[in-house]
Coordinates of C-alpha atoms in Angstrom, one line a residue:
M1 CA -27.9 1.3 14.1
L2 CA -24.2 0.5 14.2
P3 CA -22.0 2.5 11.8
T4 CA -20.7 1.1 8.6
V5 CA -18.1 2.5 6.3
D6 CA -18.6 0.3 3.3
H7 CA -21.4 -0.5 0.9
P8 CA -22.0 -4.2 1.2
E9 CA -24.3 -4.3 -1.9
L10 CA -21.4 -3.0 -4.0
N11 CA -18.4 -4.2 -2.1
P12 CA -19.0 -7.3 0.0
V13 CA -15.3 -7.6 1.0
Y14 CA -14.7 -6.3 4.5
V15 CA -13.2 -7.0 8.0
M16 CA -14.9 -6.4 11.3
F17 CA -13.7 -3.8 13.7
D18 CA -13.5 -6.2 16.6
Q19 CA -11.1 -8.4 14.5
I20 CA -8.6 -5.6 14.1
R21 CA -9.1 -3.9 17.5
P22 CA -5.9 -5.5 19.0
I23 CA -3.8 -4.1 16.1
L24 CA -5.2 -0.6 16.6
S25 CA -4.8 -0.8 20.4
S26 CA -1.2 -1.8 20.1
A27 CA -0.6 1.1 17.6
R28 CA -2.3 3.5 20.0
E29 CA 0.0 2.4 22.8
N30 CA 3.0 3.2 20.5
G31 CA 1.8 6.8 20.2
V32 CA -0.1 6.5 16.9
P33 CA -3.2 8.9 16.6
V34 CA -5.5 6.0 15.8
D35 CA -8.7 7.9 16.8
R36 CA -7.9 10.6 14.2
F37 CA -7.4 8.0 11.5
L38 CA -10.8 6.4 12.5
R39 CA -12.5 9.7 12.4
N40 CA -11.1 10.4 8.9
L41 CA -12.9 7.2 7.8
G42 CA -16.2 8.3 9.4
L43 CA -15.9 6.0 12.4
P44 CA -16.3 7.1 16.0
E45 CA -13.2 7.5 18.1
G46 CA -12.4 4.2 19.8
G47 CA -14.3 2.3 17.2
V48 CA -17.4 0.1 17.6
D49 CA -17.4 -3.7 17.5
N50 CA -19.5 -5.4 14.8
T51 CA -18.7 -2.5 12.5
R52 CA -17.8 -3.4 9.0
I53 CA -14.7 -1.9 7.6
S54 CA -14.2 -2.2 3.8
L55 CA -11.0 -3.9 2.7
V56 CA -9.7 -0.7 1.1
D57 CA -10.2 1.2 4.4
Y58 CA -8.4 -1.6 6.3
F59 CA -5.4 -0.9 4.1
R60 CA -5.8 2.9 4.7
L61 CA -5.6 2.2 8.4
Q62 CA -2.5 0.1 7.9
R63 CA -0.9 2.8 5.7
D64 CA -1.6 5.5 8.4
V65 CA -0.1 3.3 11.1
A66 CA 2.9 2.5 8.9
R67 CA 3.5 6.2 8.2
S68 CA 3.2 7.2 11.8
L69 CA 5.7 4.6 13.0
D70 CA 8.0 4.6 9.9
D71 CA 7.4 0.9 9.8
L72 CA 6.6 -1.0 6.6
T73 CA 5.0 -3.8 8.6
A74 CA 2.5 -1.3 10.1
N75 CA 3.3 -2.5 13.6
L76 CA 2.4 -6.1 12.7
S77 CA 5.9 -7.4 13.3
E78 CA 7.9 -7.3 16.5
R79 CA 10.8 -6.2 14.4
K80 CA 10.4 -2.8 12.9
L81 CA 11.1 -2.5 9.2
T82 CA 12.1 0.8 7.7
Y83 CA 12.3 1.7 4.0
Q84 CA 15.5 0.9 2.3
T85 CA 16.1 2.0 -1.3
G86 CA 17.3 -1.3 -2.8
S87 CA 17.9 0.5 -6.0
F88 CA 19.2 -2.6 -7.9
I89 CA 16.1 -4.7 -7.2
I90 CA 13.7 -1.8 -7.7
S91 CA 15.3 -1.2 -11.1
Q92 CA 14.7 -4.9 -11.8
V93 CA 11.0 -4.5 -11.0
Q94 CA 10.7 -1.3 -13.0
D95 CA 12.5 -2.9 -16.0
A96 CA 10.3 -6.0 -15.8
R97 CA 8.8 -7.1 -19.2
T98 CA 6.5 -9.9 -18.0
L99 CA 4.5 -10.8 -14.9
Q100 CA 7.1 -13.5 -14.3
D101 CA 9.8 -10.8 -14.0
V102 CA 7.6 -8.7 -11.6
I103 CA 7.0 -11.7 -9.3
T104 CA 10.6 -12.7 -9.2
G105 CA 11.7 -9.1 -8.6
L106 CA 9.2 -8.5 -5.8
A107 CA 10.1 -11.8 -4.1
G108 CA 13.7 -10.7 -4.0
Y109 CA 12.8 -7.2 -2.9
F110 CA 10.7 -8.4 0.1
N111 CA 13.3 -10.9 1.1
M112 CA 15.9 -8.1 1.1
M113 CA 13.7 -5.9 3.2
H114 CA 12.9 -8.5 5.8
G115 CA 16.4 -10.0 5.8
D116 CA 15.1 -13.5 5.4
A117 CA 13.7 -15.8 2.7
Y118 CA 10.0 -15.6 3.5
N119 CA 9.2 -15.4 -0.2
S120 CA 10.0 -17.8 -3.0
V121 CA 9.0 -18.5 -6.6
R122 CA 8.2 -22.0 -8.0
Q123 CA 7.4 -22.7 -11.6
N124 CA 6.5 -25.7 -13.7
Q125 CA 5.2 -26.2 -17.2
D126 CA 1.7 -24.9 -16.4
S127 CA 2.0 -22.6 -13.4
L128 CA 4.1 -20.0 -11.7
S129 CA 3.6 -19.6 -7.9
L130 CA 4.6 -16.9 -5.5
I131 CA 5.0 -18.6 -2.1
I132 CA 4.9 -16.8 1.2
D133 CA 6.1 -18.9 4.2
D134 CA 5.4 -16.8 7.3
S135 CA 5.8 -19.7 9.8
A136 CA 8.9 -18.0 11.3
F137 CA 7.8 -14.4 10.8
P138 CA 7.9 -12.4 14.1
Y139 CA 4.2 -11.5 14.2
R140 CA 3.3 -9.3 17.1
F141 CA 0.1 -11.2 17.6
R142 CA 1.3 -14.7 16.9
R143 CA -0.6 -16.1 19.9
D144 CA -3.9 -15.0 18.4
G145 CA -4.3 -17.5 15.6
E146 CA -7.4 -16.0 14.1
L147 CA -5.9 -12.5 14.0
T148 CA -2.7 -14.0 12.4
H149 CA -4.8 -15.7 9.8
L150 CA -6.6 -12.4 9.1
V151 CA -3.4 -10.6 8.7
G152 CA -2.0 -13.3 6.4
D153 CA -5.2 -13.4 4.3
C154 CA -5.0 -9.6 3.8
L155 CA -1.3 -9.7 3.1
L156 CA -1.9 -12.1 0.2
I157 CA -4.6 -9.8 -1.2
K158 CA -2.2 -6.8 -0.8
V159 CA 0.6 -8.7 -2.7
H160 CA -1.7 -9.7 -5.5
C161 CA -3.1 -6.1 -5.9
L162 CA 0.5 -4.9 -6.0
L163 CA 1.4 -7.4 -8.7
D164 CA -1.8 -6.6 -10.7
S165 CA -1.0 -2.9 -10.5
L166 CA 2.6 -3.4 -11.6
S167 CA 1.6 -5.7 -14.4
N168 CA -1.2 -3.5 -15.8
G169 CA -3.9 -6.0 -14.8
L170 CA -2.2 -9.1 -16.2
A171 CA -1.9 -10.7 -12.7
S172 CA -5.7 -10.9 -12.4
Q173 CA -5.9 -12.5 -15.9
A174 CA -3.3 -15.1 -14.9
L175 CA -4.4 -15.9 -11.4
S176 CA -5.8 -19.5 -11.3
K177 CA -5.7 -20.5 -7.6
V178 CA -5.1 -19.2 -4.1
K179 CA -3.9 -21.2 -1.1
L180 CA -4.5 -20.1 2.5
Q181 CA -3.3 -21.4 5.8
R182 CA -6.7 -21.1 7.6
V183 CA -9.1 -24.1 7.7
R184 CA -12.3 -23.6 5.8
V185 CA -14.7 -22.4 8.5
S186 CA -17.1 -19.6 8.6
S187 CA -15.5 -16.2 9.6
T188 CA -16.9 -13.0 11.0
G189 CA -15.1 -11.1 8.2
R190 CA -15.4 -11.5 4.5
Q191 CA -11.9 -10.6 3.3
N192 CA -11.6 -13.7 1.3
G193 CA -14.7 -12.8 -0.7
F194 CA -12.1 -10.8 -2.7
W195 CA -11.0 -13.9 -4.6
T196 CA -12.7 -14.9 -7.8
V197 CA -10.7 -18.1 -8.3
P198 CA -10.7 -21.3 -6.3
V199 CA -9.4 -21.0 -2.8
K200 CA -7.7 -24.0 -1.1
Y201 CA -7.7 -24.0 2.7
G202 CA -5.4 -25.6 5.3
H203 CA -2.3 -25.2 3.2
P204 CA 1.1 -25.0 5.1
V205 CA 2.1 -21.8 3.3
Y206 CA 0.3 -18.9 1.4
E207 CA 0.5 -19.2 -2.3
L208 CA -0.6 -17.3 -5.4
V209 CA -0.8 -19.6 -8.4
Y210 CA -0.7 -18.0 -11.9
D211 CA -1.0 -19.5 -15.3
F212 CA 2.6 -19.8 -16.6
E213 CA 1.8 -19.0 -20.2
T214 CA -0.1 -15.8 -19.3
A215 CA 2.6 -14.8 -16.8
C216 CA 5.1 -14.8 -19.7
L217 CA 3.1 -12.3 -21.8
S218 CA 4.6 -8.8 -22.3
I219 CA 3.5 -5.9 -20.1
P220 CA 3.8 -2.2 -20.8
K221 CA 7.0 -0.4 -19.7
M222 CA 6.5 1.0 -16.2
S223 CA 7.2 4.5 -15.1
R224 CA 9.0 5.2 -11.8
V225 CA 8.3 2.5 -9.3
D226 CA 8.0 3.6 -5.6
L227 CA 8.3 0.6 -3.2
S228 CA 8.3 2.8 -0.1
T229 CA 5.5 2.5 2.4
D230 CA 3.5 5.2 0.7
G231 CA 4.2 3.9 -2.7
I232 CA 3.1 0.3 -2.0
F233 CA -0.1 1.3 -0.1
A234 CA -1.0 3.9 -2.7
R235 CA -0.8 1.3 -5.5
V236 CA -2.9 -1.2 -3.5
I237 CA -5.5 1.3 -2.3
N238 CA -5.9 2.8 -5.8
H239 CA -6.1 -0.7 -7.3
L240 CA -8.8 -1.8 -4.9
E241 CA -10.8 1.4 -5.6
R242 CA -10.6 0.7 -9.4
M243 CA -11.8 -2.8 -8.9
S244 CA -14.8 -1.8 -6.8
P245 CA -15.3 2.0 -7.1
V246 CA -17.8 3.0 -4.4
G247 CA -16.4 6.4 -3.8
G248 CA -18.8 7.1 -0.9
E249 CA -18.3 10.5 0.9
R250 CA -14.6 10.8 0.1
S251 CA -13.7 14.1 -1.5
F252 CA -12.3 14.3 -5.0
K253 CA -9.2 15.9 -3.4
A254 CA -8.6 12.9 -1.2
R255 CA -9.2 10.4 -4.1
T256 CA -7.0 12.4 -6.4
L257 CA -4.2 12.7 -3.8
E258 CA -4.1 8.9 -3.5
L259 CA -3.9 8.4 -7.2
I260 CA -1.1 10.9 -7.5
A261 CA 0.7 9.1 -4.6
G262 CA 0.4 5.9 -6.7
G263 CA 2.3 7.5 -9.6
L264 CA -0.4 9.1 -11.8
I265 CA 0.7 12.7 -12.3
Q266 CA -1.2 13.5 -15.5
Q267 CA -4.6 15.0 -14.9
G268 CA -6.2 13.0 -17.8
D269 CA -5.0 9.7 -16.3
V270 CA -6.4 10.6 -12.9
A271 CA -9.8 11.6 -14.4
K272 CA -9.9 8.3 -16.3
Q273 CA -9.3 6.3 -13.1
L274 CA -12.1 8.2 -11.4
G275 CA -14.5 7.6 -14.3
I276 CA -15.0 11.3 -15.2
S277 CA -13.8 13.8 -17.8
T278 CA -10.7 15.9 -17.3
A279 CA -13.0 19.0 -17.3
T280 CA -15.2 17.6 -14.6
L281 CA -12.2 16.7 -12.4
R282 CA -10.9 20.2 -12.8
R283 CA -14.3 21.7 -11.9
R284 CA -14.7 19.3 -8.9
L285 CA -11.2 20.2 -7.6
C286 CA -11.9 23.9 -8.1
E287 CA -15.1 23.5 -6.0
E288 CA -12.9 22.0 -3.2
E289 CA -10.5 25.0 -3.6
V290 CA -7.5 23.0 -4.8
S291 CA -5.7 22.6 -8.1
F292 CA -4.3 19.4 -9.7
K293 CA -0.9 21.0 -10.2
G294 CA -0.8 22.1 -6.6
M295 CA -1.5 18.6 -5.4
V296 CA 1.2 17.1 -7.6
E297 CA 3.6 19.5 -6.1
Q298 CA 2.3 18.8 -2.6
S299 CA 2.8 15.1 -3.1
R300 CA 6.3 15.5 -4.4
F301 CA 7.4 17.6 -1.5
E302 CA 5.8 15.4 1.1
Q303 CA 7.7 12.5 -0.5
A304 CA 10.9 14.6 -0.3
E305 CA 10.3 15.4 3.4
T306 CA 9.7 11.7 4.2
L307 CA 12.8 10.5 2.4
L308 CA 15.0 13.3 3.9
R309 CA 13.7 12.4 7.4
K310 CA 14.7 8.7 6.7
G311 CA 18.2 9.7 6.0
Q312 CA 18.3 9.8 2.2
S313 CA 20.8 12.3 0.9
V314 CA 19.7 15.5 -1.0
V315 CA 21.2 14.0 -4.2
Q316 CA 19.3 10.8 -3.8
V317 CA 16.0 12.5 -3.2
S318 CA 16.6 14.9 -6.1
E319 CA 17.2 12.0 -8.4
F320 CA 14.3 9.9 -7.0
L321 CA 11.9 12.8 -7.8
N322 CA 13.4 13.2 -11.3
Y323 CA 14.7 16.8 -10.9
S324 CA 17.0 17.9 -13.7
D325 CA 19.7 18.9 -11.3
I326 CA 20.2 19.4 -7.6
R327 CA 20.0 23.2 -7.8
S328 CA 16.5 23.0 -9.2
F329 CA 15.4 20.7 -6.4
N330 CA 17.0 23.0 -3.8
R331 CA 15.2 26.1 -5.2
A332 CA 11.8 24.3 -5.3
F333 CA 12.2 22.8 -1.9
K334 CA 13.2 26.1 -0.3
S335 CA 10.2 27.8 -1.9
W336 CA 8.0 25.0 -0.4
K337 CA 9.4 24.9 3.1
G338 CA 11.3 28.1 3.5
Q339 CA 14.6 26.2 4.0
T340 CA 17.0 24.1 1.9
P341 CA 16.5 20.4 1.9
A342 CA 19.9 20.0 3.7
A343 CA 18.8 22.3 6.5
F344 CA 15.5 20.5 6.8
A345 CA 17.2 17.1 7.0
K346 CA 19.6 18.4 9.7
E347 CA 16.7 19.9 11.7
S348 CA 14.7 16.7 11.4
R349 CA 17.6 14.6 12.7
G350 CA 18.0 17.1 15.6
E351 CA 14.3 16.8 16.4
R352 CA 14.5 13.0 16.5
L353 CA 17.5 13.2 18.8
T354 CA 15.8 15.6 21.1
E355 CA 12.6 13.5 21.2
S356 CA 14.6 10.4 22.0

């Protein structure tokens, strides 16, 4: 029997391993430890064709590739895209009061990141649309039309999940129609089984169409918004798990770490997302020999390391992680790594120069 890493009876949304093999092969050629990532998902090294990979695990693989290469596109673009703060636009997203604000802010953010206007917003009396025109996007696999469509389909799902997460579920309530570029033919994967609204095929661009009146409803004030690679993927992965919680063999530690990376730093909030009591979560984590407080600290310092490696200043990282002052951050980081954040950043830059 061929291995499977999803539960079709509970979660019929998946891609096939042979569909994404070219993506993983390219990542492997660029030094990414793909086999380790596959092993972490319960797949054999090298993968096996005709194996189903759940949509959430597809995004986990994308996240791991993106982390390894420091590339927000996860090696899907010929032009590497590294994280840039874009503090003004991020503050716009964080201060959004409606789904309309979130859509407009994200469209601007993605255009800034990519350096081109691939995203636009159109509204009329009845609808508000986020349009993604990738016709000129430098896909690494542009010659493979089916693979490009798969990537585009999953990108639209990723964007909607991000919008739904940022709007506290309002995007799913407002979504009325989805438009895809692919023609309506049977596919070996079932990624588009994700949609519960009408899907129109053969469209020149990708489009998420939302009800305008619903998109103008108020949403709760957001806490810190992280639009880095980890921040975006954490939101999308956590959101998909909440929509179709199958759990499987993944440990409570792994599931908790993903929720923490997505911005949930209160134990009660994490327990609620996992569908258990706070006491049960505490007991499960204790059985796995970890503590919630320790994992929150681990997540914060891993974020700090990533940002310092990417050239963020100690002051910027300290502020991003909401430390009261830079001295507190210095003490905490030194306790974690045995060196100051400035020394760590200098050493990391030296390592990169040596490796190059």
